[in-house]
Amino acid sequence: MADQTLARYVNERSLLRLLRVEGATTRADMARQLKLTPATVTRLVAEMAERGLLREVARPAATEAGREPGRPGVAVALAPDGACFLGVEIGVGVLRFALIDLAAQIVSSSERKVSSATSPAAVVAIIAAELAALSADPAYQGRIRGVGVTVPGLVTLDGFVVHLPILGWKSVNLSELLSAATDLPVLVENNAAAAAFGAVYTEPRLPSLCTIFLKLGTGLGGAAIINGRLMRGAYGTGGEFGHIRIAEDGIRCSCGQSGCLETFVNLAALARETGDDQGAGLADLVALPAAVAGAAAAGEARALAAIETLARHLARGIVVLVNIFNPTTVVLGGVMRPILPLVLPLVERDVAEHIVPGMRMPEFRLSSLGIFECAIGAATLAHQRAFGLPELGTGEGES
């Protein structure tokens, strides 16, 4: 009986993943691709449709061999409203919320300004209130299956925030606080790691055996996704790409060292290069990339030089990552996005010149998730935990 239960669990999640990636598919195609008997697929589809996870949709006859022209076939698709997942980004002075459906599409997003000195308990209370409000909405009532939360700092595999200097948090069992505030499954993840996972998970048909994601903002976070798996290291705190050392000296980093990559490519570095660092607050820094992009478009020399300098430093770090990981794709995101279209070709040029000769150049992309990328990523992690197979080595999950 236990073996049958496990087999059904594996088959259900394999079927859900297939439909998420491929879209509407006939029962015959599902049986062929998953190497299951038609009877097994028919039974699974019936059970999952009854639970509101799947639905039948019309499929044009031209796509099915053997059918008469004009007669529609029947395919099976995900029922997007069958389940929802909430993602939350705890940022500096802001909380961002994103709700995704079973098809991993965004159905709702919002943000709330908070004091940058807000305590962990107060933040959890705000998250719980938002979750309660969404759960009471008839559109989502009874459908929210899990919650993912991100923070811009070190997080262990069990959701313990080790160090979060930008918010003044240290040694916070955030997972425990969240679990006490809701009966839903919760997870806690580093913000850049979540954004990286979301960038891959929401576009599953894009070829990407290995993706490196870099999030540029007040710091520089990063993550590697290999064969659909978020690589976190033995204890969950890997992927601190911002602390690759690219110089012997420089501005002292939040980690206590000098020469870290993030100190050369973050918002403060951009402000120094443009001369806008005198008395600049967080709001000024966040608005700076758009202002620099505008100035560069107008041909202002200092803005163009600042972009060139930032790109040169960023390329040094990416060269190290490309030489180590040999990625298929490098994705850039974060609040620097207004200048990233200008940075990207410069980075590509420098990386091509300095990676190990013979190493294949990765494809460079900009994140398509926008300002809610961390919250969306957190929601996709909750989605994957509910409907993926991380513990069975099927190519999705964490490592």
XYZ file of C-alpha atoms in Angstrom:
399
model
C 0.000 0.000 0.000
C 2.837 2.363 0.841
C 4.423 1.667 -2.551
C 1.131 2.426 -4.309
C 0.761 5.704 -2.408
C 4.298 6.751 -3.323
C 3.755 5.824 -6.955
C 0.569 7.892 -7.104
C 2.381 10.821 -5.456
C 5.204 10.652 -8.001
C 2.882 10.218 -10.952
C 0.633 13.114 -9.936
C 3.514 15.524 -9.600
C 5.147 14.350 -12.795
C 1.856 14.939 -14.588
C 1.471 18.416 -13.083
C 4.998 19.351 -14.118
C 4.412 18.079 -17.651
C 1.283 20.214 -18.017
C 2.994 23.265 -16.525
C 5.847 22.989 -19.003
C 4.057 21.725 -22.127
C 0.565 23.165 -21.692
C -2.635 21.310 -22.621
C -1.885 17.702 -23.555
C -3.977 14.672 -24.482
C -4.160 11.663 -22.199
C -2.416 9.595 -24.865
C 0.494 12.058 -25.047
C 0.766 12.126 -21.252
C 0.902 8.337 -21.119
C 3.605 8.275 -23.773
C 5.769 11.020 -22.267
C 5.471 9.804 -18.667
C 5.726 6.123 -19.671
C 2.491 5.275 -17.871
C -0.383 3.089 -19.019
C -3.399 4.876 -20.525
C -5.542 3.459 -17.720
C -3.244 4.967 -15.077
C -3.322 8.379 -16.742
C -7.104 8.279 -17.099
C -7.488 7.450 -13.405
C -5.026 10.162 -12.323
C -6.694 12.807 -14.469
C -10.144 11.925 -13.111
C -8.974 12.084 -9.483
C -7.076 15.358 -9.946
C -9.929 16.970 -11.884
C -12.260 16.104 -9.018
C -9.877 17.936 -6.658
C -9.937 20.998 -8.928
C -6.354 20.720 -10.173
C -7.060 19.761 -13.799
C -9.702 20.472 -16.431
C -10.570 19.338 -19.924
C -10.125 21.773 -22.811
C -10.855 21.593 -26.512
C -7.934 20.753 -28.762
C -8.000 21.453 -32.524
C -8.449 18.295 -34.572
C -5.455 19.228 -36.765
C -3.122 18.483 -33.898
C -4.359 14.921 -33.461
C -3.661 12.325 -36.109
C -6.577 10.185 -37.157
C -9.359 12.660 -36.362
C -11.690 13.990 -38.992
C -11.095 17.642 -39.976
C -13.108 20.054 -37.896
C -13.838 17.655 -35.049
C -12.238 18.898 -31.818
C -10.226 16.568 -29.643
C -10.101 16.739 -25.873
C -6.949 17.696 -24.009
C -6.179 18.105 -20.334
C -4.762 21.301 -18.822
C -3.979 22.689 -15.422
C -6.876 24.421 -13.694
C -5.038 27.633 -12.773
C -7.404 28.508 -9.938
C -6.982 25.068 -8.386
C -4.271 26.344 -6.034
C -2.473 29.584 -5.169
C 0.829 30.391 -3.488
C 1.847 33.595 -1.727
C 5.345 35.008 -2.040
C 6.628 37.799 0.191
C 9.764 39.882 -0.158
C 11.029 41.495 3.039
C 13.021 44.412 1.690
C 14.514 47.591 3.086
C 11.521 49.717 4.023
C 9.098 47.668 1.939
C 7.162 44.403 1.880
C 6.158 43.069 -1.538
C 3.482 40.415 -2.031
C 2.871 38.246 -5.095
C 0.224 35.559 -5.473
C 0.646 32.972 -8.219
C -1.772 30.300 -9.394
C -1.272 26.618 -10.152
C 0.105 27.501 -13.593
C 2.736 29.709 -11.853
C 1.164 32.856 -13.308
C 0.839 36.058 -11.268
C -2.737 36.751 -10.177
C -2.155 39.500 -7.610
C 0.682 41.738 -6.425
C 1.019 44.624 -3.995
C 3.550 46.352 -1.811
C 3.517 48.030 1.574
C 5.965 50.573 2.909
C 7.315 49.843 6.388
C 10.002 51.276 8.610
C 13.433 49.836 7.892
C 13.686 49.317 11.669
C 10.578 47.091 11.836
C 11.186 44.069 14.065
C 10.896 40.478 12.800
C 7.766 39.928 14.932
C 6.109 43.052 13.509
C 6.948 42.021 9.942
C 5.475 38.562 10.539
C 2.300 40.171 11.906
C 1.936 42.236 8.710
C 2.471 39.144 6.559
C -0.115 37.219 8.591
C -2.634 40.030 8.164
C -2.084 40.106 4.388
C -2.456 36.335 4.209
C -5.673 36.481 6.248
C -7.100 39.149 3.934
C -6.268 37.111 0.818
C -7.635 33.934 2.378
C -10.939 35.694 3.088
C -11.245 36.853 -0.536
C -13.775 34.589 -2.325
C -11.416 34.396 -5.314
C -8.721 32.688 -3.227
C -10.602 31.261 -0.240
C -9.401 27.760 0.552
C -6.975 27.767 -2.382
C -3.781 29.175 -0.895
C -1.520 26.162 -0.349
C 1.761 27.665 0.866
C 3.816 30.754 1.617
C 7.377 31.659 0.651
C 9.239 34.565 2.251
C 12.550 36.112 1.176
C 15.095 38.238 3.040
C 18.253 39.984 1.767
C 20.644 38.008 3.933
C 22.045 34.612 4.925
C 19.388 31.929 5.443
C 19.962 28.294 6.395
C 18.089 25.346 4.914
C 15.637 25.356 7.824
C 14.690 29.019 7.467
C 16.951 30.477 10.146
C 18.164 33.990 9.319
C 21.839 33.992 10.250
C 22.807 37.528 9.373
C 20.794 40.363 7.869
C 22.840 43.524 8.510
C 20.863 45.759 6.169
C 17.811 45.339 8.442
C 19.720 44.900 11.673
C 18.501 41.300 12.133
C 20.755 38.543 13.421
C 20.059 34.980 14.543
C 16.306 35.115 13.850
C 14.291 31.897 13.532
C 12.006 33.442 10.944
C 10.582 30.102 9.851
C 9.421 29.409 13.398
C 7.811 32.853 13.717
C 5.962 32.409 10.427
C 4.846 28.880 11.260
C 3.342 30.149 14.503
C 1.358 32.768 12.572
C -0.229 30.444 9.968
C -1.235 26.819 9.515
C 0.015 26.844 5.927
C 3.409 25.400 4.934
C 6.031 28.166 4.979
C 9.592 28.503 3.738
C 12.244 31.196 4.059
C 14.830 31.890 1.369
C 17.491 34.391 0.441
C 15.996 37.000 -1.899
C 18.420 36.559 -4.793
C 18.126 32.775 -4.637
C 14.340 33.059 -4.778
C 14.484 35.514 -7.696
C 16.832 33.147 -9.519
C 14.525 30.191 -9.032
C 11.534 32.231 -10.141
C 13.286 33.391 -13.313
C 13.760 29.767 -14.370
C 10.529 28.287 -12.973
C 8.220 30.793 -14.663
C 9.786 30.159 -18.079
C 10.289 26.380 -18.023
C 10.519 25.962 -21.789
C 13.582 28.153 -22.125
C 16.711 26.017 -22.561
C 18.815 26.411 -19.440
C 20.855 23.525 -18.072
C 22.677 25.944 -15.795
C 21.561 29.480 -14.986
C 23.513 32.076 -13.007
C 21.315 34.856 -11.626
C 22.667 38.138 -10.268
C 20.494 40.677 -8.441
C 21.996 44.160 -8.407
C 20.771 46.687 -5.864
C 21.886 47.869 -2.434
C 24.116 44.810 -2.541
C 24.684 42.020 -5.034
C 23.013 38.674 -4.499
C 23.174 35.638 -6.686
C 22.317 32.005 -7.169
C 22.928 29.086 -9.489
C 20.130 26.911 -10.853
C 21.444 23.636 -12.282
C 19.043 21.237 -14.017
C 16.170 22.990 -12.293
C 17.716 22.694 -8.852
C 18.602 25.648 -6.659
C 22.178 25.098 -5.520
C 22.463 26.258 -1.919
C 25.408 24.342 -0.517
C 25.568 22.033 2.493
C 23.815 24.350 4.952
C 21.846 26.623 2.643
C 24.033 29.715 2.710
C 25.902 29.226 -0.573
C 25.669 31.515 -3.574
C 27.127 34.642 -1.991
C 28.454 35.777 -5.359
C 28.605 39.394 -4.247
C 31.579 38.503 -2.068
C 33.808 37.312 -4.869
C 36.963 39.347 -4.365
C 37.899 41.312 -7.481
C 40.397 43.773 -5.969
C 43.015 43.940 -3.240
C 41.348 46.912 -1.601
C 38.359 49.209 -1.899
C 35.284 50.177 0.110
C 34.842 47.961 3.159
C 32.020 45.500 2.545
C 29.223 44.609 4.977
C 30.953 41.236 5.373
C 33.981 43.023 6.854
C 36.311 42.454 3.900
C 37.526 44.789 1.174
C 37.515 44.239 -2.572
C 34.163 42.403 -2.744
C 32.359 42.499 -6.073
C 29.180 43.988 -4.623
C 30.982 47.086 -3.350
C 31.924 47.922 -6.954
C 28.540 47.320 -8.601
C 25.852 48.274 -6.061
C 23.756 51.447 -5.834
C 26.289 53.171 -3.598
C 29.034 52.496 -6.155
C 26.880 53.944 -8.925
C 26.294 57.043 -6.772
C 30.032 57.467 -6.213
C 30.766 57.174 -9.918
C 28.137 59.764 -10.828
C 28.930 62.124 -7.944
C 25.463 61.698 -6.414
C 26.586 60.138 -3.140
C 26.506 63.232 -0.933
C 23.695 62.789 1.570
C 21.865 60.315 -0.632
C 19.192 58.342 1.208
C 17.769 54.992 0.211
C 14.979 56.522 -1.888
C 17.550 58.617 -3.764
C 19.702 55.566 -4.431
C 16.767 53.485 -5.675
C 15.798 56.288 -8.086
C 19.378 56.747 -9.307
C 19.550 54.006 -12.006
C 16.626 55.537 -13.906
C 18.210 58.985 -13.680
C 21.554 57.638 -14.906
C 19.868 55.778 -17.760
C 18.183 59.010 -18.823
C 21.415 60.963 -18.624
C 23.251 58.303 -20.627
C 20.547 58.401 -23.296
C 21.159 62.143 -23.511
C 24.871 61.497 -24.036
C 26.112 62.818 -20.698
C 29.747 61.778 -20.358
C 29.749 61.124 -16.602
C 26.722 58.829 -16.800
C 28.241 56.896 -19.706
C 31.541 56.562 -17.817
C 29.737 55.328 -14.691
C 27.948 52.643 -16.697
C 31.219 51.596 -18.343
C 32.947 51.335 -14.952
C 30.135 49.334 -13.373
C 30.038 46.983 -16.371
C 33.792 46.418 -16.222
C 33.692 45.454 -12.549
C 30.607 43.277 -12.995
C 32.257 41.440 -15.885
C 35.219 40.541 -13.650
C 32.900 38.749 -11.268
C 30.937 37.072 -14.023
C 34.140 35.784 -15.626
C 34.875 33.918 -12.377
C 31.342 32.486 -12.309
C 31.436 31.437 -15.968
C 34.796 29.723 -15.505
C 33.462 27.821 -12.477
C 29.911 26.946 -13.539
C 30.049 26.976 -17.362
C 26.450 28.238 -17.456
C 24.083 28.187 -20.388
C 22.460 31.432 -19.221
C 23.320 34.475 -17.112
C 20.338 36.531 -15.931
C 20.593 40.023 -14.447
C 17.886 41.591 -12.298
C 17.317 43.889 -9.339
C 16.666 47.609 -8.902
C 19.523 48.422 -11.280
C 17.240 47.303 -14.132
C 16.912 50.773 -15.765
C 20.617 50.760 -16.695
C 21.004 47.025 -17.282
C 20.156 47.189 -21.004
C 23.140 49.544 -21.332
C 25.365 47.455 -19.070
C 24.644 44.116 -20.720
C 26.479 44.512 -24.070
C 29.550 45.876 -22.267
C 29.552 42.921 -19.891
C 29.161 40.461 -22.765
C 32.126 42.034 -24.543
C 34.418 41.842 -21.503
C 33.337 38.331 -20.492
C 33.988 37.034 -24.008
C 37.496 38.471 -23.869
C 38.466 37.094 -20.452
C 36.891 33.675 -19.881
C 39.047 30.597 -20.357
C 39.814 30.164 -24.072
C 37.489 27.572 -25.559
C 34.864 28.064 -22.858
C 31.436 28.466 -24.428
C 29.861 31.883 -23.916
C 26.573 31.841 -22.016
C 23.462 33.605 -23.227
C 22.836 36.850 -21.321
C 19.303 37.876 -20.376
C 17.526 40.461 -18.275
C 15.011 39.227 -15.720
C 11.445 39.540 -17.000
C 9.840 39.494 -13.542
C 10.324 43.164 -12.719
C 10.210 44.726 -9.271
C 8.308 41.777 -7.770
C 10.939 39.209 -8.837
C 11.842 38.186 -5.273
C 8.225 37.810 -4.141
C 7.361 35.879 -7.311
C 10.407 33.692 -6.774
C 9.329 32.951 -3.191
C 5.886 31.975 -4.447
C 7.381 29.643 -7.076
C 9.458 27.948 -4.387
C 6.265 27.344 -2.387
C 4.609 26.050 -5.583
C 7.512 23.726 -6.283
C 7.548 22.432 -2.705
C 3.861 21.550 -2.957
C 3.866 20.043 -6.448
C 7.476 19.161 -7.244
C 9.624 16.187 -6.381
C 12.789 17.633 -4.806
C 13.423 14.702 -2.503
C 13.136 12.168 -5.321
C 15.752 13.692 -7.629
C 13.475 14.496 -10.546
C 15.326 17.622 -11.561
C 13.373 20.159 -9.518
C 14.126 21.496 -6.071
C 17.074 22.385 -3.917
C 20.489 20.966 -3.315
